Short mmCIF file of C-alpha atoms and ligand atoms in Angstrom, two decimals:
data_model
loop_
_atom_site.label_atom_id
_atom_site.label_comp_id
_atom_site.label_asym_id
_atom_site.label_seq_id
_atom_site.Cartn_x
_atom_site.Cartn_y
_atom_site.Cartn_z
CA MET A 426 17.54 -9.21 -27.79
CA ILE A 427 16.10 -8.20 -24.42
CA LYS A 428 13.40 -12.00 -23.65
CA ILE A 429 10.09 -9.88 -22.17
CA ILE A 430 9.28 -12.60 -19.05
CA ASN A 431 5.16 -13.25 -19.00
CA GLY A 432 4.11 -13.48 -15.51
CA ARG A 433 -0.25 -13.46 -17.09
CA GLU A 434 0.69 -17.04 -19.05
CA ILE A 435 3.30 -18.33 -15.68
CA ALA A 436 -0.13 -17.11 -14.13
CA LYS A 437 -2.23 -19.15 -15.72
CA ASP A 438 0.61 -22.28 -15.78
CA ILE A 439 -0.86 -22.73 -12.23
CA ARG A 440 -4.12 -21.27 -11.99
CA SER A 441 -4.79 -25.17 -14.51
CA GLU A 442 -3.01 -27.02 -11.41
CA ILE A 443 -5.07 -25.67 -8.72
CA GLU A 444 -8.23 -25.47 -10.45
CA ILE A 445 -7.35 -29.30 -11.00
CA GLU A 446 -6.65 -29.90 -7.28
CA ILE A 447 -10.33 -26.72 -6.52
CA LEU A 448 -12.34 -29.89 -8.18
CA ASN A 449 -10.24 -32.33 -5.79
CA LEU A 450 -11.17 -30.66 -2.78
CA LYS A 451 -15.01 -30.33 -4.17
CA ASN A 452 -15.26 -33.97 -4.36
CA ARG A 453 -14.42 -34.53 -0.55
CA ASN A 454 -17.21 -31.88 0.02
CA ILE A 455 -14.62 -28.68 0.58
CA ILE A 456 -14.77 -25.53 -0.68
CA PRO A 457 -12.33 -23.08 -0.27
CA GLY A 458 -13.01 -19.82 1.59
CA LEU A 459 -10.93 -16.85 2.32
CA ALA A 460 -11.96 -14.15 4.18
CA VAL A 461 -10.98 -10.49 3.76
CA ILE A 462 -10.66 -7.74 6.09
CA LEU A 463 -9.79 -3.86 4.62
CA VAL A 464 -10.28 -1.62 7.25
CA GLY A 465 -10.64 2.26 5.16
CA ASP A 466 -10.73 3.38 1.85
CA ASP A 467 -7.38 3.33 0.18
CA PRO A 468 -7.98 3.11 -3.18
CA ALA A 469 -4.86 1.08 -4.37
CA SER A 470 -5.98 -1.68 -1.32
CA ASN A 471 -9.51 -1.40 -3.29
CA THR A 472 -8.08 -2.61 -5.99
CA TYR A 473 -5.84 -4.99 -4.89
CA VAL A 474 -9.36 -6.95 -3.13
CA ARG A 475 -10.93 -6.64 -6.05
CA MET A 476 -8.49 -8.27 -7.43
CA LYS A 477 -7.85 -11.06 -5.78
CA GLN A 478 -11.87 -11.41 -4.69
CA LYS A 479 -12.67 -11.56 -8.68
CA MET A 480 -10.24 -14.50 -9.31
CA CYS A 481 -11.33 -16.53 -5.80
CA ALA A 482 -15.05 -16.11 -7.38
CA GLU A 483 -13.32 -17.37 -11.40
CA LEU A 484 -12.48 -19.94 -9.33
CA GLY A 485 -15.04 -20.58 -6.87
CA ILE A 486 -12.96 -20.15 -3.71
CA ARG A 487 -16.03 -18.40 -1.89
CA THR A 488 -15.51 -15.04 0.11
CA LYS A 489 -16.94 -13.60 2.29
CA ASP A 490 -15.16 -9.90 3.70
CA ALA A 491 -15.55 -7.25 6.15
CA ARG A 492 -15.09 -3.30 5.54
CA PRO A 493 -14.44 -2.02 8.78
CA ASN A 494 -14.10 2.01 8.42
CA SER A 495 -10.08 3.43 8.97
CA ASN A 496 -10.75 4.94 12.75
CA ILE A 497 -11.95 1.17 14.04
CA SER A 498 -10.07 0.22 17.11
CA GLN A 499 -7.60 -2.40 17.85
CA GLU A 500 -9.72 -4.64 20.64
CA GLU A 501 -12.80 -4.30 17.24
CA LEU A 502 -9.97 -5.96 14.69
CA HIS A 503 -9.11 -8.39 16.74
CA ALA A 504 -12.69 -9.73 17.69
CA LEU A 505 -13.37 -9.38 13.49
CA ILE A 506 -10.11 -11.72 12.68
CA GLU A 507 -11.17 -13.50 15.29
CA GLU A 508 -15.16 -14.34 13.67
CA TYR A 509 -13.69 -15.74 10.94
CA ASN A 510 -10.27 -17.94 12.27
CA SER A 511 -13.67 -19.53 14.06
CA ASP A 512 -15.63 -19.58 10.94
CA ASN A 513 -15.37 -23.24 9.05
CA GLU A 514 -16.25 -22.14 5.45
CA ILE A 515 -13.29 -19.94 5.95
CA HIS A 516 -9.62 -21.66 6.05
CA GLY A 517 -7.71 -18.14 4.79
CA ILE A 518 -8.02 -14.51 5.63
CA LEU A 519 -6.26 -12.04 4.43
CA VAL A 520 -5.94 -8.41 6.76
CA GLN A 521 -4.85 -5.71 3.68
CA LEU A 522 -2.26 -3.81 5.06
CA PRO A 523 -1.25 -0.75 5.61
CA LEU A 524 -4.01 -0.66 8.81
CA PRO A 525 -4.20 2.88 9.96
CA ASP A 526 -1.48 4.22 12.10
CA GLN A 527 -3.84 3.46 16.10
CA ILE A 528 -3.32 -0.29 15.02
CA ASP A 529 -0.69 -2.43 15.75
CA GLU A 530 -0.17 -4.38 12.72
CA ASN A 531 1.90 -6.98 14.39
CA LEU A 532 0.20 -7.84 16.58
CA ALA A 533 -3.40 -7.73 14.62
CA LEU A 534 -1.69 -10.39 13.13
CA SER A 535 -0.94 -12.90 15.06
CA LYS A 536 -3.73 -12.62 16.04
CA VAL A 537 -5.16 -14.68 12.91
CA LEU A 538 -4.73 -18.63 13.00
CA PRO A 539 -1.16 -19.68 12.24
CA GLU A 540 -3.16 -22.31 10.06
CA LYS A 541 -5.85 -19.74 8.44
CA ASP A 542 -2.85 -17.12 7.47
CA VAL A 543 -2.67 -17.61 4.49
CA ASP A 544 -0.17 -14.53 3.67
CA GLY A 545 2.60 -15.81 5.31
CA PHE A 546 2.59 -12.89 7.77
CA HIS A 547 2.02 -14.86 11.56
CA PRO A 548 5.80 -15.20 13.61
CA ALA A 549 5.18 -18.52 13.72
CA ASN A 550 4.64 -19.33 9.13
CA VAL A 551 7.54 -16.25 9.62
CA GLY A 552 9.51 -18.81 11.30
CA LYS A 553 8.67 -21.97 9.87
CA VAL A 554 9.53 -20.36 6.29
CA THR A 555 12.97 -19.69 7.93
CA LEU A 556 13.94 -22.84 8.90
CA GLY A 557 12.56 -24.62 5.95
CA GLU A 558 10.42 -26.18 7.71
CA GLY A 559 7.14 -25.45 4.90
CA GLY A 560 4.23 -22.65 6.30
CA TYR A 561 2.76 -20.36 4.66
CA VAL A 562 5.85 -18.05 1.30
CA PRO A 563 4.27 -14.91 1.82
CA ALA A 564 2.79 -13.97 -2.58
CA THR A 565 4.73 -11.99 -3.64
CA PRO A 566 8.33 -13.80 -2.67
CA ALA A 567 6.99 -17.68 -3.75
CA GLY A 568 5.16 -15.85 -6.92
CA ILE A 569 9.09 -14.79 -8.38
CA ILE A 570 10.05 -18.24 -7.19
CA GLU A 571 8.44 -19.75 -9.51
CA ILE A 572 9.00 -16.95 -12.40
CA LEU A 573 12.91 -17.88 -12.59
CA LEU A 574 12.36 -21.02 -12.57
CA ARG A 575 9.38 -21.42 -15.02
CA SER A 576 11.04 -19.09 -16.99
CA GLY A 577 14.43 -21.13 -17.29
CA ASN A 578 16.39 -18.54 -14.47
CA ASP A 579 16.72 -21.12 -12.13
CA PRO A 580 18.19 -19.56 -9.29
CA ALA A 581 20.64 -22.36 -8.44
CA GLY A 582 23.93 -20.87 -8.31
CA LYS A 583 23.96 -17.92 -9.55
CA ASN A 584 24.73 -14.11 -7.67
CA ILE A 585 21.83 -12.44 -6.89
CA VAL A 586 20.96 -8.90 -5.49
CA ILE A 587 17.70 -8.09 -3.12
CA ILE A 588 17.17 -4.94 -4.09
CA GLY A 589 14.56 -4.16 -0.87
CA ARG A 590 14.09 -5.71 2.95
CA SER A 591 10.54 -5.36 2.96
CA ARG A 592 8.71 -8.73 5.11
CA ILE A 593 6.82 -8.75 2.25
CA VAL A 594 9.34 -9.41 -0.20
CA GLY A 595 13.12 -9.19 0.10
CA ARG A 596 13.51 -10.52 3.04
CA PRO A 597 11.73 -13.55 2.53
CA LEU A 598 13.06 -13.75 -1.03
CA LEU A 599 16.11 -13.65 0.57
CA ASN A 600 15.64 -17.33 3.11
CA LEU A 601 13.90 -18.69 0.39
CA LEU A 602 17.40 -17.82 -1.87
CA THR A 603 19.42 -18.82 1.23
CA GLN A 604 17.71 -22.18 1.27
CA LYS A 605 19.51 -25.80 0.28
CA ARG A 606 16.13 -27.24 -1.74
CA LYS A 607 14.25 -26.26 -5.60
CA GLY A 608 14.36 -22.48 -6.10
CA GLY A 609 17.02 -22.01 -3.76
CA ASN A 610 20.63 -22.22 -3.89
CA ALA A 611 22.09 -19.15 -4.11
CA THR A 612 24.54 -16.41 -3.29
CA VAL A 613 22.38 -13.46 -1.50
CA THR A 614 22.97 -10.20 -1.32
CA MET A 615 20.50 -7.40 0.28
CA CYS A 616 20.38 -3.99 0.10
CA HIS A 617 18.34 -1.87 1.16
CA THR A 618 18.86 2.20 2.38
CA SER A 619 21.69 1.86 3.40
CA THR A 620 23.76 0.44 0.81
CA LYS A 621 27.02 2.64 0.18
CA ASP A 622 27.16 2.00 -3.04
CA LEU A 623 24.31 0.15 -4.79
CA SER A 624 25.94 0.33 -7.88
CA PHE A 625 28.90 -2.44 -6.66
CA HIS A 626 26.89 -5.04 -5.76
CA THR A 627 24.70 -4.27 -8.80
CA SER A 628 26.88 -4.49 -11.07
CA LYS A 629 28.07 -8.49 -10.57
CA SER A 630 25.03 -10.73 -10.12
CA ASP A 631 23.65 -12.82 -12.23
CA ILE A 632 19.93 -11.75 -11.10
CA ILE A 633 18.24 -8.40 -9.04
CA ILE A 634 15.19 -8.81 -8.15
CA VAL A 635 13.61 -4.72 -8.02
CA ALA A 636 11.62 -4.98 -4.60
CA ALA A 637 12.27 -0.62 -3.69
CA GLY A 638 9.12 1.49 -4.22
CA THR A 639 11.12 3.86 -5.96
CA THR A 640 11.47 4.35 -9.61
CA ASN A 641 15.26 4.40 -12.02
CA ILE A 642 16.76 2.36 -9.18
CA LEU A 643 18.49 0.94 -11.62
CA ASP A 644 19.68 1.48 -15.29
CA ALA A 645 21.93 0.25 -17.71
CA SER A 646 25.08 1.89 -16.53
CA MET A 647 23.97 -0.03 -12.92
CA ILE A 648 24.11 -4.01 -14.93
CA LYS A 649 26.04 -6.48 -16.60
CA GLU A 650 25.21 -8.19 -19.75
CA GLY A 651 22.81 -10.72 -19.24
CA VAL A 652 21.09 -10.05 -16.62
CA VAL A 653 17.56 -11.30 -14.83
CA ILE A 654 15.35 -8.28 -14.36
CA ILE A 655 13.05 -8.80 -11.86
CA ASP A 656 11.31 -5.76 -11.09
CA VAL A 657 8.72 -5.59 -8.03
CA GLY A 658 7.64 -2.46 -7.81
CA THR A 659 4.43 -0.97 -9.11
CA ASN A 660 4.86 2.77 -8.82
CA ARG A 661 1.40 5.39 -10.25
CA VAL A 662 2.59 7.74 -12.25
CA GLU A 663 0.37 10.33 -13.60
CA ASP A 664 -1.15 9.64 -18.03
CA SER A 665 -3.33 11.07 -18.62
CA SER A 666 -3.79 9.05 -21.83
CA LYS A 667 -5.87 6.31 -19.84
CA LYS A 668 -8.89 6.95 -18.25
CA SER A 669 -7.37 6.98 -14.40
CA GLY A 670 -4.91 9.03 -15.60
CA TYR A 671 -2.63 6.76 -13.95
CA LYS A 672 -0.25 4.14 -15.04
CA LEU A 673 1.67 2.51 -13.64
CA ILE A 674 5.82 1.66 -13.91
CA GLY A 675 8.18 -0.49 -12.31
CA ASP A 676 10.82 0.93 -10.05
CA VAL A 677 13.45 -0.24 -13.08
CA ASN A 678 14.30 1.74 -16.01
CA PHE A 679 13.20 -0.16 -18.44
CA ASP A 680 14.46 1.03 -21.70
CA SER A 681 17.84 1.69 -20.77
CA VAL A 682 18.28 -1.80 -18.66
CA ALA A 683 17.72 -3.62 -22.18
CA GLU A 684 20.13 -2.92 -23.48
CA LYS A 685 21.93 -4.91 -21.63
CA ALA A 686 19.35 -6.80 -19.52
CA SER A 687 18.51 -10.62 -21.22
CA ALA A 688 15.68 -10.82 -20.10
CA ILE A 689 13.01 -9.18 -17.58
CA THR A 690 9.68 -8.60 -15.95
CA PRO A 691 7.07 -6.11 -16.90
CA VAL A 692 5.23 -3.88 -15.26
CA PRO A 693 2.51 -4.31 -15.12
CA GLY A 694 2.12 -8.46 -16.31
CA GLY A 695 4.87 -9.56 -14.76
CA VAL A 696 4.86 -10.35 -10.59
CA GLY A 697 1.51 -8.48 -10.67
CA PRO A 698 -0.50 -12.30 -11.84
CA LEU A 699 2.25 -14.47 -9.41
CA THR A 700 1.60 -12.38 -6.56
CA ILE A 701 -2.77 -13.09 -6.18
CA ILE A 702 -2.41 -16.44 -8.44
CA MET A 703 0.23 -17.12 -5.36
CA LEU A 704 -2.48 -16.18 -2.21
CA MET A 705 -4.89 -18.44 -4.41
CA LYS A 706 -2.69 -21.97 -4.10
CA ASN A 707 -2.36 -20.44 -0.52
CA CYS A 708 -5.33 -20.51 1.06
CA VAL A 709 -6.40 -24.14 -1.51
CA ILE A 710 -3.60 -25.44 0.64
CA ALA A 711 -4.46 -24.53 3.62
CA ALA A 712 -8.49 -25.75 2.54
CA GLY A 713 -6.86 -29.33 2.82
CA GLY A 714 -4.79 -29.08 -1.21
CA SER A 715 -1.87 -31.09 -1.78
CA PHE A 716 0.43 -29.49 -4.98
CA LYS A 717 3.87 -31.67 -5.92
P1 NAD B 125 8.05 -1.66 1.17
O1 NAD B 125 7.82 0.34 0.95
O2 NAD B 125 7.84 -1.90 1.88
O3 NAD B 125 10.37 -1.17 1.19
C1 NAD B 125 10.73 -0.88 0.17
C2 NAD B 125 12.74 -1.33 0.77
O4 NAD B 125 12.89 -0.38 -0.71
C3 NAD B 125 13.05 -1.11 2.32
O5 NAD B 125 13.38 -1.69 2.19
C4 NAD B 125 14.12 0.14 1.48
O6 NAD B 125 15.20 -0.12 2.68
C5 NAD B 125 14.39 -0.86 0.08
N1 NAD B 125 14.85 0.93 -0.67
C6 NAD B 125 13.38 1.70 -0.68
N2 NAD B 125 14.25 3.03 -0.77
C7 NAD B 125 15.91 1.94 -1.70
C8 NAD B 125 17.72 2.98 -2.86
N3 NAD B 125 16.93 4.22 -2.88
N4 NAD B 125 16.86 2.56 -2.75
C9 NAD B 125 17.84 0.54 -1.69
N5 NAD B 125 16.97 0.58 -0.54
C10 NAD B 125 16.19 1.78 -0.99
O7 NAD B 125 7.95 -1.46 0.03
P2 NAD B 125 7.47 -3.75 -0.15
O8 NAD B 125 5.86 -3.19 0.11
O9 NAD B 125 8.66 -4.36 -0.17
O10 NAD B 125 7.10 -3.03 -2.15
C11 NAD B 125 7.95 -2.62 -2.75
C12 NAD B 125 7.35 -1.99 -4.23
O11 NAD B 125 6.99 -3.95 -4.82
C13 NAD B 125 6.29 -1.02 -4.06
O12 NAD B 125 6.55 -1.06 -5.65
C14 NAD B 125 5.44 -1.94 -4.02
O13 NAD B 125 3.86 -1.80 -5.00
C15 NAD B 125 5.17 -3.25 -5.14
N6 NAD B 125 4.84 -4.26 -5.10
C16 NAD B 125 4.60 -5.26 -4.98
C17 NAD B 125 3.59 -7.06 -5.45
C18 NAD B 125 3.29 -6.90 -6.38
O14 NAD B 125 2.51 -8.12 -6.76
N7 NAD B 125 3.66 -6.42 -7.99
C19 NAD B 125 3.55 -6.95 -4.14
C20 NAD B 125 4.57 -6.41 -3.07
C21 NAD B 125 5.16 -5.10 -3.49
#
């Protein structure tokens, strides 16, 4: 029978480790601080930011936020980032994506001080992570590595397919999973929209990580018996039985793959809780905390 990997439980374990480190910081008179810049009023971004701030409040991480209008100029956004760069109470800065069309996203993200870039999007951190020389690892890929290790699915020696090459999920994961260290040592194939035959790759894979943002991208006909599936996708579909009018589903056809896969992360309750907790961990590291 397929095992459902409980992301909430794994996140809870990591949370306990973070709580200890926050206490250690408190004994040194340091309160970790996270600044959030949320441009405009995108409902999904609003929800993500609310969840992150709620977790900060629960852990005793100080938060400050700026909620500029969606017509903010590039220079105004840079000035906001600069304010938090020079704020001694702030150790981590999060610029919630996506940003409006008039903003050059890469340019804006490069204005965050690398040591406060807890999202790991600054070119300096991307470079360090790629070279295996430290740097902040983006929260979702970091969380996926934790899920694999803590659910007894060490990637070492495995054939892994990643579907999706975004800079927040697929690309950093490719780097992490191929490095010669704990959580790495896998042989990785990256698939994307120009991949000709997805099944050719997925059918040979021991672990499949799906981050495409497209529902039903993977079903039983495309996988081998016993594969482990990490479903990163979060897609809103209408559901009149819910108060919100929608529910979240993943990228994978869950009922179909359940016949053959050995384990899978559910949506919700799989990767999502890890993304939030790993951001908190980066914030605590930015404040001077350390983890083994
Ligand atoms: P993105 O749109 O930036 O990238 C999607 C990638 O998937 C692209 O690289 C594209 O090449 C690939 N892709 C799309 N359709 C494909 C297809 N039919 N065949 C092969 N490749 C295909 O998305 P993203 O930001 O990486 O997010 C992906 C999904 O993961 C989204 O549903 C997003 O909401 C979700 N997500 C969830 C979490 C979480 O914490 N649970 C975090 C980040 C992203």
